[in-house]
Amino acid sequence: MSEQTALSEEQLSPAIEELLVARNPRGMASIRNVLPAGYYARAARVLNTVRGTVLIGTGFPVLDTFETDGPVGAIALYQTLQAIGAHPVLVCGPPLSRVLKQNYRVHEIAVGGRNSRQAEASAALQLWQPEAIVSIERPGLSARGHYSNIRGEDISERCACFDDFLNQASCPTIAIGDGGNEIGMGNVHEHLLNFDIEPTITCCDELLVADVSNWGALGLIAIIGYWQGQDLLGTLSTRNTLAYLSAHGSVDGVTRQNTLTEDGLPVETGESVLLQLRKMTGFGDLL
């Protein structure tokens, strides 16, 4: 790490929190203002010390497939946690689970199985005994018990339920969202009532917001790398992960097209955010 270019530890989390909502397409800058500052550092501190199992829930259904936002960040976090000695497991439902289990540890959860969701979560928690749980861009249940997308469409029949993993957890829970209908956004439910969306009521211990949820994972990885003294972000390729997912049928959640994009933004935008995070953490001299 270059001491000349890195921000101080006190500066780092607030700077990342500002960077990740700078574009503000869905109002997350206003949500940032109601969260206790330092949330990225607090969440990263939990993950930096874990050496057991971390369950990472992801996967937002779009039509009959899955969107790119969420899985890209989940895979990046999986790779990072594995690199520092933890045991990550991706939790999702088909069709995403069928794709990811070819290359990663996956715990598959049932799509449309809301009647058995509590038992499903209880059995999984007993099996894995996680030391932390992370949700990245997973639909969260609304006050009326439904899942809905940004268009207001009811997508409950295509959703697997990850909410009860967090509700029943005895370990720290972290959630990343970018719009208001994702797991964890229940922490700020009252601040989402004027948003053009049906907000979730599912809460978490530490909520992280970003303009694109994938970028929230990059923010966590940036801080973990800072503490580890490793350029962990430098080992990642958003472009390659997008290409991998695209080859298996992913779509952009905004355009619904099979493209190498995140929420309508070109891959170069996410790559730019990653480079900015590397510079903040003192690895700019390695670019």
mmCIF file of N, CA and C in Angstrom, residues 19-80:
data_model
loop_
_atom_site.group_PDB
_atom_site.id
_atom_site.type_symbol
_atom_site.label_atom_id
_atom_site.label_comp_id
_atom_site.label_asym_id
_atom_site.label_seq_id
_atom_site.Cartn_x
_atom_site.Cartn_y
_atom_site.Cartn_z
ATOM 1 N N LEU A 19 -18.873 8.182 -2.405
ATOM 2 C CA LEU A 19 -18.612 7.765 -3.782
ATOM 3 C C LEU A 19 -19.710 6.855 -4.320
ATOM 4 N N LEU A 20 -20.155 5.924 -3.502
ATOM 5 C CA LEU A 20 -21.059 4.895 -3.997
ATOM 6 C C LEU A 20 -22.499 5.357 -4.185
ATOM 7 N N VAL A 21 -22.826 6.577 -3.760
ATOM 8 C CA VAL A 21 -24.161 7.131 -4.058
ATOM 9 C C VAL A 21 -24.057 8.436 -4.838
ATOM 10 N N ALA A 22 -22.899 8.695 -5.441
ATOM 11 C CA ALA A 22 -22.658 9.986 -6.105
ATOM 12 C C ALA A 22 -23.562 10.207 -7.303
ATOM 13 N N ARG A 23 -23.934 9.151 -8.031
ATOM 14 C CA ARG A 23 -24.784 9.298 -9.218
ATOM 15 C C ARG A 23 -26.257 9.414 -8.832
ATOM 16 N N ASN A 24 -26.658 8.731 -7.788
ATOM 17 C CA ASN A 24 -27.972 8.870 -7.143
ATOM 18 C C ASN A 24 -29.165 8.649 -8.083
ATOM 19 N N PRO A 25 -29.187 7.585 -8.870
ATOM 20 C CA PRO A 25 -30.322 7.377 -9.778
ATOM 21 C C PRO A 25 -31.620 7.015 -9.078
ATOM 22 N N ARG A 26 -31.535 6.428 -7.878
ATOM 23 C CA ARG A 26 -32.749 5.983 -7.186
ATOM 24 C C ARG A 26 -32.844 6.516 -5.755
ATOM 25 N N GLY A 27 -32.197 7.636 -5.498
ATOM 26 C CA GLY A 27 -32.379 8.314 -4.223
ATOM 27 C C GLY A 27 -31.595 7.777 -3.050
ATOM 28 N N MET A 28 -30.576 6.979 -3.306
ATOM 29 C CA MET A 28 -29.827 6.412 -2.185
ATOM 30 C C MET A 28 -28.958 7.439 -1.458
ATOM 31 N N ALA A 29 -28.680 8.570 -2.097
ATOM 32 C CA ALA A 29 -27.933 9.623 -1.398
ATOM 33 C C ALA A 29 -28.729 10.134 -0.202
ATOM 34 N N SER A 30 -30.039 10.222 -0.338
ATOM 35 C CA SER A 30 -30.858 10.675 0.792
ATOM 36 C C SER A 30 -30.923 9.616 1.879
ATOM 37 N N ILE A 31 -30.911 8.342 1.493
ATOM 38 C CA ILE A 31 -30.900 7.269 2.497
ATOM 39 C C ILE A 31 -29.562 7.238 3.224
ATOM 40 N N ARG A 32 -28.487 7.486 2.507
ATOM 41 C CA ARG A 32 -27.171 7.560 3.157
ATOM 42 C C ARG A 32 -27.194 8.558 4.311
ATOM 43 N N ASN A 33 -27.896 9.649 4.116
ATOM 44 C CA ASN A 33 -27.909 10.709 5.122
ATOM 45 C C ASN A 33 -28.623 10.317 6.418
ATOM 46 N N VAL A 34 -29.444 9.270 6.373
ATOM 47 C CA VAL A 34 -30.149 8.862 7.597
ATOM 48 C C VAL A 34 -29.502 7.632 8.239
ATOM 49 N N LEU A 35 -28.447 7.110 7.614
ATOM 50 C CA LEU A 35 -27.727 5.977 8.190
ATOM 51 C C LEU A 35 -26.583 6.479 9.068
ATOM 52 N N PRO A 36 -26.286 5.795 10.153
ATOM 53 C CA PRO A 36 -25.139 6.189 10.987
ATOM 54 C C PRO A 36 -23.843 6.065 10.180
ATOM 55 N N ALA A 37 -23.099 7.136 10.079
ATOM 56 C CA ALA A 37 -21.875 7.148 9.263
ATOM 57 C C ALA A 37 -20.918 6.045 9.690
ATOM 58 N N GLY A 38 -20.159 5.548 8.716
ATOM 59 C CA GLY A 38 -19.187 4.495 8.983
ATOM 60 C C GLY A 38 -19.730 3.103 8.761
ATOM 61 N N TYR A 39 -20.872 2.994 8.064
ATOM 62 C CA TYR A 39 -21.493 1.678 7.927
ATOM 63 C C TYR A 39 -20.666 0.720 7.080
ATOM 64 N N TYR A 40 -19.937 1.208 6.091
ATOM 65 C CA TYR A 40 -19.097 0.295 5.312
ATOM 66 C C TYR A 40 -17.968 -0.287 6.170
ATOM 67 N N ALA A 41 -17.355 0.547 6.986
ATOM 68 C CA ALA A 41 -16.273 0.062 7.849
ATOM 69 C C ALA A 41 -16.794 -0.915 8.887
ATOM 70 N N ARG A 42 -17.962 -0.649 9.460
ATOM 71 C CA ARG A 42 -18.501 -1.554 10.475
ATOM 72 C C ARG A 42 -18.796 -2.930 9.872
ATOM 73 N N ALA A 43 -19.375 -2.940 8.676
ATOM 74 C CA ALA A 43 -19.676 -4.209 8.017
ATOM 75 C C ALA A 43 -18.391 -4.933 7.614
ATOM 76 N N ALA A 44 -17.429 -4.182 7.097
ATOM 77 C CA ALA A 44 -16.166 -4.786 6.683
ATOM 78 C C ALA A 44 -15.431 -5.383 7.882
ATOM 79 N N ARG A 45 -15.546 -4.744 9.031
ATOM 80 C CA ARG A 45 -14.865 -5.254 10.227
ATOM 81 C C ARG A 45 -15.401 -6.635 10.607
ATOM 82 N N VAL A 46 -16.691 -6.833 10.458
ATOM 83 C CA VAL A 46 -17.279 -8.149 10.722
ATOM 84 C C VAL A 46 -16.682 -9.191 9.786
ATOM 85 N N LEU A 47 -16.661 -8.887 8.495
ATOM 86 C CA LEU A 47 -16.209 -9.863 7.505
ATOM 87 C C LEU A 47 -14.704 -10.081 7.545
ATOM 88 N N ASN A 48 -13.964 -9.078 7.961
ATOM 89 C CA ASN A 48 -12.505 -9.183 7.991
ATOM 90 C C ASN A 48 -12.018 -10.178 9.032
ATOM 91 N N THR A 49 -12.833 -10.433 10.039
ATOM 92 C CA THR A 49 -12.415 -11.321 11.126
ATOM 93 C C THR A 49 -13.033 -12.717 11.033
ATOM 94 N N VAL A 50 -13.958 -12.915 10.093
ATOM 95 C CA VAL A 50 -14.626 -14.210 9.963
ATOM 96 C C VAL A 50 -13.685 -15.229 9.336
ATOM 97 N N ARG A 51 -13.659 -16.431 9.905
ATOM 98 C CA ARG A 51 -12.904 -17.525 9.297
ATOM 99 C C ARG A 51 -13.775 -18.760 9.103
ATOM 100 N N GLY A 52 -15.004 -18.682 9.543
ATOM 101 C CA GLY A 52 -15.961 -19.761 9.315
ATOM 102 C C GLY A 52 -16.835 -19.459 8.107
ATOM 103 N N THR A 53 -18.056 -19.945 8.149
ATOM 104 C CA THR A 53 -18.976 -19.817 7.012
ATOM 105 C C THR A 53 -19.634 -18.444 6.963
ATOM 106 N N VAL A 54 -19.679 -17.888 5.769
ATOM 107 C CA VAL A 54 -20.455 -16.679 5.489
ATOM 108 C C VAL A 54 -21.461 -17.034 4.410
ATOM 109 N N LEU A 55 -22.737 -16.868 4.698
ATOM 110 C CA LEU A 55 -23.781 -17.088 3.702
ATOM 111 C C LEU A 55 -24.024 -15.785 2.947
ATOM 112 N N ILE A 56 -23.976 -15.842 1.616
ATOM 113 C CA ILE A 56 -24.153 -14.664 0.772
ATOM 114 C C ILE A 56 -25.379 -14.881 -0.100
ATOM 115 N N GLY A 57 -26.471 -14.233 0.229
ATOM 116 C CA GLY A 57 -27.694 -14.356 -0.553
ATOM 117 C C GLY A 57 -27.728 -13.351 -1.685
ATOM 118 N N THR A 58 -28.117 -13.800 -2.857
ATOM 119 C CA THR A 58 -28.212 -12.900 -4.008
ATOM 120 C C THR A 58 -29.199 -13.464 -5.009
ATOM 121 N N GLY A 59 -29.466 -12.703 -6.059
ATOM 122 C CA GLY A 59 -30.346 -13.156 -7.123
ATOM 123 C C GLY A 59 -31.686 -12.458 -7.101
ATOM 124 N N PHE A 60 -31.903 -11.556 -8.070
ATOM 125 C CA PHE A 60 -33.176 -10.859 -8.209
ATOM 126 C C PHE A 60 -33.796 -11.317 -9.524
ATOM 127 N N PRO A 61 -34.966 -11.964 -9.488
ATOM 128 C CA PRO A 61 -35.541 -12.490 -10.721
ATOM 129 C C PRO A 61 -36.021 -11.385 -11.662
ATOM 130 N N VAL A 62 -35.742 -11.568 -12.935
ATOM 131 C CA VAL A 62 -36.258 -10.710 -13.998
ATOM 132 C C VAL A 62 -36.787 -11.635 -15.086
ATOM 133 N N LEU A 63 -38.086 -11.526 -15.361
ATOM 134 C CA LEU A 63 -38.750 -12.440 -16.279
ATOM 135 C C LEU A 63 -38.464 -13.867 -15.817
ATOM 136 N N ASP A 64 -37.917 -14.711 -16.666
ATOM 137 C CA ASP A 64 -37.655 -16.093 -16.267
ATOM 138 C C ASP A 64 -36.179 -16.345 -15.986
ATOM 139 N N THR A 65 -35.424 -15.266 -15.769
ATOM 140 C CA THR A 65 -33.993 -15.418 -15.506
ATOM 141 C C THR A 65 -33.597 -14.525 -14.328
ATOM 142 N N PHE A 66 -32.362 -14.070 -14.311
ATOM 143 C CA PHE A 66 -31.859 -13.296 -13.179
ATOM 144 C C PHE A 66 -31.091 -12.089 -13.688
ATOM 145 N N GLU A 67 -31.031 -11.043 -12.852
ATOM 146 C CA GLU A 67 -30.340 -9.836 -13.277
ATOM 147 C C GLU A 67 -28.867 -9.856 -12.885
ATOM 148 N N THR A 68 -28.101 -9.002 -13.572
ATOM 149 C CA THR A 68 -26.654 -8.946 -13.347
ATOM 150 C C THR A 68 -26.302 -8.277 -12.032
ATOM 151 N N ASP A 69 -27.120 -7.321 -11.581
ATOM 152 C CA ASP A 69 -26.795 -6.655 -10.320
ATOM 153 C C ASP A 69 -27.109 -7.587 -9.156
ATOM 154 N N GLY A 70 -26.124 -7.826 -8.334
ATOM 155 C CA GLY A 70 -26.236 -8.754 -7.216
ATOM 156 C C GLY A 70 -25.252 -9.889 -7.361
ATOM 157 N N PRO A 71 -25.438 -10.758 -8.362
ATOM 158 C CA PRO A 71 -24.492 -11.872 -8.528
ATOM 159 C C PRO A 71 -23.051 -11.436 -8.774
ATOM 160 N N VAL A 72 -22.837 -10.347 -9.503
ATOM 161 C CA VAL A 72 -21.465 -9.880 -9.745
ATOM 162 C C VAL A 72 -20.799 -9.521 -8.421
ATOM 163 N N GLY A 73 -21.495 -8.783 -7.582
ATOM 164 C CA GLY A 73 -20.947 -8.412 -6.281
ATOM 165 C C GLY A 73 -20.811 -9.597 -5.351
ATOM 166 N N ALA A 74 -21.779 -10.520 -5.415
ATOM 167 C CA ALA A 74 -21.724 -11.703 -4.549
ATOM 168 C C ALA A 74 -20.523 -12.572 -4.893
ATOM 169 N N ILE A 75 -20.260 -12.737 -6.181
ATOM 170 C CA ILE A 75 -19.107 -13.527 -6.608
ATOM 171 C C ILE A 75 -17.807 -12.851 -6.178
ATOM 172 N N ALA A 76 -17.740 -11.535 -6.331
ATOM 173 C CA ALA A 76 -16.546 -10.797 -5.914
ATOM 174 C C ALA A 76 -16.297 -10.965 -4.412
ATOM 175 N N LEU A 77 -17.360 -10.856 -3.616
ATOM 176 C CA LEU A 77 -17.216 -11.011 -2.166
ATOM 177 C C LEU A 77 -16.849 -12.455 -1.809
ATOM 178 N N TYR A 78 -17.431 -13.401 -2.492
ATOM 179 C CA TYR A 78 -17.089 -14.816 -2.303
ATOM 180 C C TYR A 78 -15.594 -15.029 -2.524
ATOM 181 N N GLN A 79 -15.082 -14.522 -3.636
ATOM 182 C CA GLN A 79 -13.659 -14.691 -3.951
ATOM 183 C C GLN A 79 -12.772 -14.034 -2.901
ATOM 184 N N THR A 80 -13.182 -12.878 -2.426
ATOM 185 C CA THR A 80 -12.411 -12.159 -1.407
ATOM 186 C C THR A 80 -12.397 -12.915 -0.090
#
